[in-house]
mmCIF file of C-alpha atoms and ligand atoms in Angstrom:
data_model
loop_
_atom_site.group_PDB
_atom_site.id
_atom_site.type_symbol
_atom_site.label_atom_id
_atom_site.label_comp_id
_atom_site.label_asym_id
_atom_site.label_seq_id
_atom_site.Cartn_x
_atom_site.Cartn_y
_atom_site.Cartn_z
ATOM 1 C CA UNK A 1 -2.246 -13.681 -30.550
ATOM 2 C CA UNK A 2 -1.873 -17.290 -29.502
ATOM 3 C CA UNK A 3 1.215 -17.984 -27.363
ATOM 4 C CA UNK A 4 0.878 -21.762 -27.247
ATOM 5 C CA UNK A 5 3.443 -23.321 -29.585
ATOM 6 C CA UNK A 6 5.435 -20.162 -30.330
ATOM 7 C CA UNK A 7 8.972 -19.124 -29.432
ATOM 8 C CA UNK A 8 9.378 -16.157 -27.098
ATOM 9 C CA UNK A 9 12.468 -14.179 -26.114
ATOM 10 C CA UNK A 10 12.799 -12.408 -22.747
ATOM 11 C CA UNK A 11 15.797 -10.197 -22.003
ATOM 12 C CA UNK A 12 16.660 -9.784 -18.339
ATOM 13 C CA UNK A 13 14.817 -13.069 -17.947
ATOM 14 C CA UNK A 14 16.985 -14.376 -15.119
ATOM 15 C CA UNK A 15 15.529 -12.183 -12.352
ATOM 16 C CA UNK A 16 12.564 -10.156 -11.155
ATOM 17 C CA UNK A 17 10.085 -8.973 -13.785
ATOM 18 C CA UNK A 18 11.826 -10.890 -16.561
ATOM 19 C CA UNK A 19 11.828 -14.134 -14.564
ATOM 20 C CA UNK A 20 8.100 -13.827 -13.836
ATOM 21 C CA UNK A 21 7.509 -13.141 -17.535
ATOM 22 C CA UNK A 22 9.494 -16.226 -18.524
ATOM 23 C CA UNK A 23 7.331 -18.345 -16.202
ATOM 24 C CA UNK A 24 4.085 -16.782 -17.451
ATOM 25 C CA UNK A 25 4.933 -17.282 -21.135
ATOM 26 C CA UNK A 26 6.114 -20.842 -20.525
ATOM 27 C CA UNK A 27 2.835 -21.534 -18.707
ATOM 28 C CA UNK A 28 1.017 -20.188 -21.767
ATOM 29 C CA UNK A 29 2.770 -22.822 -23.865
ATOM 30 C CA UNK A 30 5.626 -20.819 -25.362
ATOM 31 C CA UNK A 31 9.196 -22.062 -25.664
ATOM 32 C CA UNK A 32 11.124 -19.275 -23.976
ATOM 33 C CA UNK A 33 14.658 -18.059 -24.634
ATOM 34 C CA UNK A 34 16.062 -16.500 -21.468
ATOM 35 C CA UNK A 35 18.556 -13.810 -22.520
ATOM 36 C CA UNK A 36 20.572 -12.384 -19.632
ATOM 37 C CA UNK A 37 24.104 -11.692 -18.460
ATOM 38 C CA UNK A 38 23.440 -13.802 -15.336
ATOM 39 C CA UNK A 39 24.269 -17.325 -16.540
ATOM 40 C CA UNK A 40 23.711 -19.150 -13.221
ATOM 41 C CA UNK A 41 20.144 -17.982 -12.617
ATOM 42 C CA UNK A 42 19.285 -17.855 -16.318
ATOM 43 C CA UNK A 43 20.374 -21.412 -17.034
ATOM 44 C CA UNK A 44 18.547 -22.803 -13.999
ATOM 45 C CA UNK A 45 15.328 -21.037 -14.936
ATOM 46 C CA UNK A 46 15.500 -22.068 -18.599
ATOM 47 C CA UNK A 47 15.967 -25.671 -17.530
ATOM 48 C CA UNK A 48 13.044 -25.466 -15.123
ATOM 49 C CA UNK A 49 10.608 -24.140 -17.752
ATOM 50 C CA UNK A 50 11.877 -26.216 -20.686
ATOM 51 C CA UNK A 51 13.383 -23.186 -22.384
ATOM 52 C CA UNK A 52 16.807 -22.146 -23.632
ATOM 53 C CA UNK A 53 19.370 -19.864 -21.957
ATOM 54 C CA UNK A 54 21.624 -17.628 -24.040
ATOM 55 C CA UNK A 55 24.148 -15.441 -22.240
ATOM 56 C CA UNK A 56 23.341 -12.064 -23.685
ATOM 57 C CA UNK A 57 24.420 -8.509 -23.058
ATOM 58 C CA UNK A 58 21.534 -6.631 -24.660
ATOM 59 C CA UNK A 59 23.770 -3.762 -25.755
ATOM 60 C CA UNK A 60 25.865 -6.120 -27.923
ATOM 61 C CA UNK A 61 24.698 -6.638 -31.513
ATOM 62 C CA UNK A 62 26.142 -10.126 -32.020
ATOM 63 C CA UNK A 63 24.936 -11.464 -28.682
ATOM 64 C CA UNK A 64 21.344 -10.333 -29.218
ATOM 65 C CA UNK A 65 21.454 -11.731 -32.741
ATOM 66 C CA UNK A 66 22.601 -15.068 -31.252
ATOM 67 C CA UNK A 67 19.687 -14.999 -28.772
ATOM 68 C CA UNK A 68 17.236 -14.303 -31.596
ATOM 69 C CA UNK A 69 18.796 -17.134 -33.608
ATOM 70 C CA UNK A 70 18.383 -19.481 -30.640
ATOM 71 C CA UNK A 71 14.669 -18.626 -30.657
ATOM 72 C CA UNK A 72 14.463 -19.317 -34.398
ATOM 73 C CA UNK A 73 16.381 -22.570 -33.885
ATOM 74 C CA UNK A 74 13.710 -23.884 -31.518
ATOM 75 C CA UNK A 75 11.781 -24.621 -34.717
ATOM 76 C CA UNK A 76 8.795 -22.647 -33.400
ATOM 77 C CA UNK A 77 7.965 -19.270 -34.941
ATOM 78 C CA UNK A 78 9.346 -16.343 -32.944
ATOM 79 C CA UNK A 79 6.241 -14.341 -32.052
ATOM 80 C CA UNK A 80 6.990 -12.644 -28.737
ATOM 81 C CA UNK A 81 9.899 -10.514 -27.517
ATOM 82 C CA UNK A 82 9.928 -8.856 -24.110
ATOM 83 C CA UNK A 83 12.684 -6.506 -22.932
ATOM 84 C CA UNK A 84 13.161 -6.579 -19.177
ATOM 85 C CA UNK A 85 16.952 -6.143 -18.984
ATOM 86 C CA UNK A 86 17.785 -2.932 -17.232
ATOM 87 C CA UNK A 87 20.060 -1.237 -14.722
ATOM 88 C CA UNK A 88 19.541 1.658 -12.334
ATOM 89 C CA UNK A 89 21.777 4.581 -11.532
ATOM 90 C CA UNK A 90 21.456 7.432 -9.037
ATOM 91 C CA UNK A 91 23.348 10.686 -9.527
ATOM 92 C CA UNK A 92 22.291 14.332 -9.811
ATOM 93 C CA UNK A 93 22.976 16.447 -12.909
ATOM 94 C CA UNK A 94 25.166 18.562 -10.652
ATOM 95 C CA UNK A 95 26.010 17.003 -7.295
ATOM 96 C CA UNK A 96 25.754 18.700 -3.882
ATOM 97 C CA UNK A 97 29.542 19.194 -4.071
ATOM 98 C CA UNK A 98 29.174 21.025 -7.388
ATOM 99 C CA UNK A 99 30.613 18.262 -9.569
ATOM 100 C CA UNK A 100 28.796 17.431 -12.829
ATOM 101 C CA UNK A 101 27.212 14.026 -13.507
ATOM 102 C CA UNK A 102 29.766 11.515 -14.709
ATOM 103 C CA UNK A 103 29.308 11.057 -18.465
ATOM 104 C CA UNK A 104 30.524 7.447 -18.575
ATOM 105 C CA UNK A 105 27.807 6.244 -16.196
ATOM 106 C CA UNK A 106 25.163 8.211 -18.107
ATOM 107 C CA UNK A 107 26.304 6.519 -21.335
ATOM 108 C CA UNK A 108 26.299 3.086 -19.685
ATOM 109 C CA UNK A 109 22.666 3.413 -18.547
ATOM 110 C CA UNK A 110 21.595 4.615 -22.013
ATOM 111 C CA UNK A 111 23.588 1.788 -23.589
ATOM 112 C CA UNK A 112 21.959 -1.002 -21.589
ATOM 113 C CA UNK A 113 18.425 0.325 -21.051
ATOM 114 C CA UNK A 114 17.692 2.264 -24.218
ATOM 115 C CA UNK A 115 20.045 0.964 -26.914
ATOM 116 C CA UNK A 116 19.722 -2.556 -25.471
ATOM 117 C CA UNK A 117 15.945 -2.343 -25.826
ATOM 118 C CA UNK A 118 16.116 -1.012 -29.375
ATOM 119 C CA UNK A 119 18.699 -3.646 -30.277
ATOM 120 C CA UNK A 120 16.248 -6.371 -29.295
ATOM 121 C CA UNK A 121 13.293 -4.653 -30.987
ATOM 122 C CA UNK A 122 15.051 -4.377 -34.348
ATOM 123 C CA UNK A 123 16.580 -7.881 -34.383
ATOM 124 C CA UNK A 124 13.555 -9.723 -33.002
ATOM 125 C CA UNK A 125 11.199 -7.857 -35.364
ATOM 126 C CA UNK A 126 13.382 -8.743 -38.355
ATOM 127 C CA UNK A 127 13.104 -12.427 -37.413
ATOM 128 C CA UNK A 128 9.340 -12.144 -36.807
ATOM 129 C CA UNK A 129 8.959 -10.528 -40.228
ATOM 130 C CA UNK A 130 10.323 -13.718 -41.816
ATOM 131 C CA UNK A 131 7.571 -15.894 -40.284
ATOM 132 C CA UNK A 132 4.214 -16.745 -41.822
ATOM 133 C CA UNK A 133 1.302 -14.707 -40.419
ATOM 134 C CA UNK A 134 -0.160 -16.278 -37.266
ATOM 135 C CA UNK A 135 -3.804 -15.287 -37.739
ATOM 136 C CA UNK A 136 -6.381 -13.650 -40.001
ATOM 137 C CA UNK A 137 -5.131 -10.189 -38.972
ATOM 138 C CA UNK A 138 -1.805 -10.985 -40.613
ATOM 139 C CA UNK A 139 -0.134 -10.743 -37.212
ATOM 140 C CA UNK A 140 3.396 -12.100 -37.027
ATOM 141 C CA UNK A 141 4.453 -11.088 -33.551
ATOM 142 C CA UNK A 142 4.303 -8.708 -30.633
ATOM 143 C CA UNK A 143 6.933 -6.872 -28.612
ATOM 144 C CA UNK A 144 6.684 -5.503 -25.075
ATOM 145 C CA UNK A 145 9.311 -3.134 -23.692
ATOM 146 C CA UNK A 146 9.783 -2.126 -20.064
ATOM 147 C CA UNK A 147 10.027 1.567 -19.240
ATOM 148 C CA UNK A 148 9.303 3.036 -15.795
ATOM 149 C CA UNK A 149 7.341 5.838 -14.163
ATOM 150 C CA UNK A 150 10.775 7.457 -14.117
ATOM 151 C CA UNK A 151 10.476 7.777 -17.891
ATOM 152 C CA UNK A 152 7.495 10.090 -17.337
ATOM 153 C CA UNK A 153 8.141 11.731 -13.965
ATOM 154 C CA UNK A 154 11.730 11.058 -12.941
ATOM 155 C CA UNK A 155 12.871 11.895 -9.458
ATOM 156 C CA UNK A 156 15.911 13.823 -8.247
ATOM 157 C CA UNK A 157 19.016 11.822 -9.119
ATOM 158 C CA UNK A 158 17.285 9.784 -11.841
ATOM 159 C CA UNK A 159 18.499 11.824 -14.838
ATOM 160 C CA UNK A 160 20.321 8.937 -16.561
ATOM 161 C CA UNK A 161 17.706 6.275 -15.753
ATOM 162 C CA UNK A 162 14.802 8.609 -16.666
ATOM 163 C CA UNK A 163 16.429 9.570 -19.965
ATOM 164 C CA UNK A 164 16.793 5.902 -20.871
ATOM 165 C CA UNK A 165 13.209 5.035 -19.917
ATOM 166 C CA UNK A 166 11.817 8.160 -21.602
ATOM 167 C CA UNK A 167 13.542 6.979 -24.769
ATOM 168 C CA UNK A 168 11.783 3.617 -24.512
ATOM 169 C CA UNK A 169 8.423 5.378 -24.160
ATOM 170 C CA UNK A 170 9.331 7.595 -27.127
ATOM 171 C CA UNK A 171 10.156 4.654 -29.398
ATOM 172 C CA UNK A 172 6.806 2.952 -28.786
ATOM 173 C CA UNK A 173 4.701 4.819 -31.373
ATOM 174 C CA UNK A 174 7.288 5.004 -34.196
ATOM 175 C CA UNK A 175 8.292 1.356 -33.668
ATOM 176 C CA UNK A 176 4.632 0.288 -33.846
ATOM 177 C CA UNK A 177 4.164 2.387 -36.983
ATOM 178 C CA UNK A 178 7.317 1.019 -38.661
ATOM 179 C CA UNK A 179 6.457 -2.569 -37.813
ATOM 180 C CA UNK A 180 2.789 -2.403 -38.830
ATOM 181 C CA UNK A 181 4.003 -3.226 -42.340
ATOM 182 C CA UNK A 182 5.208 -6.640 -41.136
ATOM 183 C CA UNK A 183 2.350 -7.313 -38.700
ATOM 184 C CA UNK A 184 4.286 -6.794 -35.471
ATOM 185 C CA UNK A 185 2.829 -4.807 -32.550
ATOM 186 C CA UNK A 186 4.835 -2.836 -29.987
ATOM 187 C CA UNK A 187 3.658 -1.854 -26.507
ATOM 188 C CA UNK A 188 5.456 -0.563 -23.430
ATOM 189 C CA UNK A 189 4.831 -1.193 -19.738
ATOM 190 C CA UNK A 190 5.723 1.578 -17.284
ATOM 191 C CA UNK A 191 5.991 0.013 -13.813
ATOM 192 C CA UNK A 192 5.769 1.937 -10.559
ATOM 193 C CA UNK A 193 7.417 0.117 -7.668
ATOM 194 C CA UNK A 194 7.319 -3.629 -8.045
ATOM 195 C CA UNK A 195 8.869 -6.049 -5.579
ATOM 196 C CA UNK A 196 11.996 -7.501 -7.206
ATOM 197 C CA UNK A 197 15.682 -8.038 -6.302
ATOM 198 C CA UNK A 198 16.408 -4.636 -7.892
ATOM 199 C CA UNK A 199 15.883 -3.181 -4.387
ATOM 200 C CA UNK A 200 18.242 -5.729 -2.802
ATOM 201 C CA UNK A 201 17.526 -8.579 -0.378
ATOM 202 C CA UNK A 202 17.360 -8.907 3.425
ATOM 203 C CA UNK A 203 15.865 -6.900 6.329
ATOM 204 C CA UNK A 204 17.253 -3.532 5.194
ATOM 205 C CA UNK A 205 15.782 -3.968 1.738
ATOM 206 C CA UNK A 206 12.411 -4.958 3.270
ATOM 207 C CA UNK A 207 12.351 -1.777 5.412
ATOM 208 C CA UNK A 208 13.289 0.317 2.366
ATOM 209 C CA UNK A 209 10.491 -1.274 0.291
ATOM 210 C CA UNK A 210 7.992 -0.562 3.076
ATOM 211 C CA UNK A 211 8.853 3.139 2.845
ATOM 212 C CA UNK A 212 8.523 3.021 -0.941
ATOM 213 C CA UNK A 213 4.999 1.608 -0.635
ATOM 214 C CA UNK A 214 3.767 4.435 1.661
ATOM 215 C CA UNK A 215 2.707 6.901 -1.100
ATOM 216 C CA UNK A 216 0.958 4.261 -3.260
ATOM 217 C CA UNK A 217 -2.809 5.092 -3.232
ATOM 218 C CA UNK A 218 -4.242 1.572 -3.682
ATOM 219 C CA UNK A 219 -3.498 -1.263 -3.217
ATOM 220 C CA UNK A 220 -1.160 0.032 -0.513
ATOM 221 C CA UNK A 221 1.755 -2.264 -1.238
ATOM 222 C CA UNK A 222 4.409 -2.875 -3.844
ATOM 223 C CA UNK A 223 3.294 -4.514 -7.044
ATOM 224 C CA UNK A 224 4.391 -8.063 -7.735
ATOM 225 C CA UNK A 225 6.414 -9.442 -10.606
ATOM 226 C CA UNK A 226 3.537 -11.864 -11.277
ATOM 227 C CA UNK A 227 1.155 -8.923 -11.823
ATOM 228 C CA UNK A 228 3.622 -7.421 -14.291
ATOM 229 C CA UNK A 229 3.893 -10.736 -16.126
ATOM 230 C CA UNK A 230 0.112 -11.059 -16.427
ATOM 231 C CA UNK A 231 -0.021 -7.602 -17.974
ATOM 232 C CA UNK A 232 2.745 -8.472 -20.435
ATOM 233 C CA UNK A 233 0.898 -11.641 -21.394
ATOM 234 C CA UNK A 234 -2.308 -9.670 -21.998
ATOM 235 C CA UNK A 235 -0.439 -7.164 -24.183
ATOM 236 C CA UNK A 236 1.002 -10.037 -26.217
ATOM 237 C CA UNK A 237 -2.306 -11.883 -26.506
ATOM 238 C CA UNK A 238 -4.766 -9.055 -27.215
ATOM 239 C CA UNK A 239 -4.137 -8.109 -30.819
ATOM 240 C CA UNK A 240 -5.948 -4.765 -30.771
ATOM 241 C CA UNK A 241 -3.608 -3.205 -28.197
ATOM 242 C CA UNK A 242 -0.813 -1.480 -30.099
ATOM 243 C CA UNK A 243 1.534 1.518 -29.693
ATOM 244 C CA UNK A 244 0.417 1.907 -26.068
ATOM 245 C CA UNK A 245 2.252 2.749 -22.837
ATOM 246 C CA UNK A 246 0.538 1.106 -19.870
ATOM 247 C CA UNK A 247 1.297 2.117 -16.299
ATOM 248 C CA UNK A 248 1.207 -0.547 -13.567
ATOM 249 C CA UNK A 249 1.612 1.440 -10.374
ATOM 250 C CA UNK A 250 -1.369 1.264 -7.979
ATOM 251 C CA UNK A 251 -2.167 4.862 -8.937
ATOM 252 C CA UNK A 252 1.228 6.188 -7.787
ATOM 253 C CA UNK A 253 2.393 9.609 -8.998
ATOM 254 C CA UNK A 254 6.080 10.117 -8.292
ATOM 255 C CA UNK A 255 7.136 13.066 -6.141
ATOM 256 C CA UNK A 256 10.429 14.902 -6.761
ATOM 257 C CA UNK A 257 12.151 12.689 -4.201
HETATM 258 N N1 NAD B 1 11.199 -3.364 -9.991
HETATM 259 C C1 NAD B 1 10.730 -2.151 -10.195
HETATM 260 O O1 NAD B 1 10.140 -1.526 -9.290
HETATM 261 C C2 NAD B 1 10.859 -1.506 -11.533
HETATM 262 C C3 NAD B 1 10.198 -0.279 -11.733
HETATM 263 C C4 NAD B 1 10.283 0.329 -12.974
HETATM 264 C C5 NAD B 1 11.009 -0.259 -13.981
HETATM 265 N N2 NAD B 1 11.640 -1.426 -13.772
HETATM 266 C C6 NAD B 1 12.401 -2.000 -14.884
HETATM 267 O O2 NAD B 1 12.049 -3.354 -15.042
HETATM 268 C C7 NAD B 1 13.128 -4.074 -15.622
HETATM 269 C C8 NAD B 1 13.389 -5.329 -14.789
HETATM 270 O O3 NAD B 1 13.784 -4.907 -13.496
HETATM 271 P P1 NAD B 1 13.721 -5.860 -12.226
HETATM 272 O O4 NAD B 1 13.098 -5.074 -11.135
HETATM 273 O O5 NAD B 1 13.155 -7.166 -12.612
HETATM 274 O O6 NAD B 1 15.284 -5.950 -11.892
HETATM 275 P P2 NAD B 1 16.265 -7.208 -11.672
HETATM 276 O O7 NAD B 1 17.542 -6.584 -11.251
HETATM 277 O O8 NAD B 1 15.612 -8.191 -10.768
HETATM 278 O O9 NAD B 1 16.401 -7.854 -13.113
HETATM 279 C C9 NAD B 1 17.111 -7.232 -14.152
HETATM 280 C C10 NAD B 1 17.777 -8.321 -14.976
HETATM 281 O O10 NAD B 1 18.441 -7.674 -16.082
HETATM 282 C C11 NAD B 1 19.698 -8.330 -16.261
HETATM 283 N N3 NAD B 1 20.610 -7.422 -16.966
HETATM 284 C C12 NAD B 1 21.229 -6.332 -16.484
HETATM 285 N N4 NAD B 1 22.028 -5.794 -17.432
HETATM 286 C C13 NAD B 1 21.900 -6.577 -18.547
HETATM 287 C C14 NAD B 1 22.468 -6.548 -19.831
HETATM 288 N N5 NAD B 1 23.344 -5.606 -20.205
HETATM 289 N N6 NAD B 1 22.084 -7.509 -20.727
HETATM 290 C C15 NAD B 1 21.207 -8.474 -20.370
HETATM 291 N N7 NAD B 1 20.654 -8.572 -19.156
HETATM 292 C C16 NAD B 1 21.003 -7.631 -18.248
HETATM 293 C C17 NAD B 1 20.158 -8.683 -14.848
HETATM 294 O O11 NAD B 1 21.150 -9.689 -14.871
HETATM 295 C C18 NAD B 1 18.840 -9.132 -14.219
HETATM 296 O O12 NAD B 1 18.633 -10.510 -14.391
HETATM 297 C C19 NAD B 1 14.310 -3.087 -15.683
HETATM 298 O O13 NAD B 1 14.401 -2.545 -16.978
HETATM 299 C C20 NAD B 1 13.912 -2.003 -14.684
HETATM 300 O O14 NAD B 1 14.477 -0.761 -14.999
HETATM 301 C C21 NAD B 1 11.590 -2.066 -12.564
#
């Protein structure tokens, strides 16, 4: 699917994987809507790439609808939606002190990561469905969601995060099947450990990231946000990839901790 001249929407677009995706899609010729709760970084990036910033909490129906509308209002057909917004959380199902996992934080992670992703899928796909087909396949758009290796092999303390990412993996096939009728594809990327501000900044964060890279088979380093963005672009552009979950992890298989 051609990205030049289309509108694209990236949630979590103000930082890390989302930011790299915004840059990649803009470089491909798309007009990008940066949807994020971080207005300072989001606005600056949108300005830099000639896109539009919309302050958006992905778990909020009206705010995501407003972001989708901003994409429609660019006057270009909305053809690409990428969900990168996400939050982490670390807590065991039952803690060392015997106390159960806090339910409010579990709900919050599900709300942002899983419901937020579905919220964007349903609203972006509805807008894509109203466009004219882009090519002879009858393709109207493509969606890429971001899961995690934790959605497949979650580590100790990742119960909330893993549940949310497992849900994103689980929605990939039924979403692709539902949206086949309107010519919209759905794929999911499952990253291993990619170098973004999610691990913090400064010398401590650098030392932590070095330890994280140790079990990666090859290349023996963290992945980059630019590598993630190139994969997302390929999934958007190559029309025959659909309903797939693609790992980007240097061959890493997560251990229990
Ligand atoms: N970096 C990694 O190693 C890694 C690995 C696996 C999965 N992921 C996933 O990739 C995605 C991007 O992560 P990242 O590493 O770029 O992190 P990041 O913290 O750099 O970026 C996340 C962005 O999401 C935004 N965000 C948070 N809550 C939001 C909400 N409710 N509505 C809208 N925006 C919101 C933040 O403001 C931020 O700009 C996340 O879903 C994360 O779980 C990252």
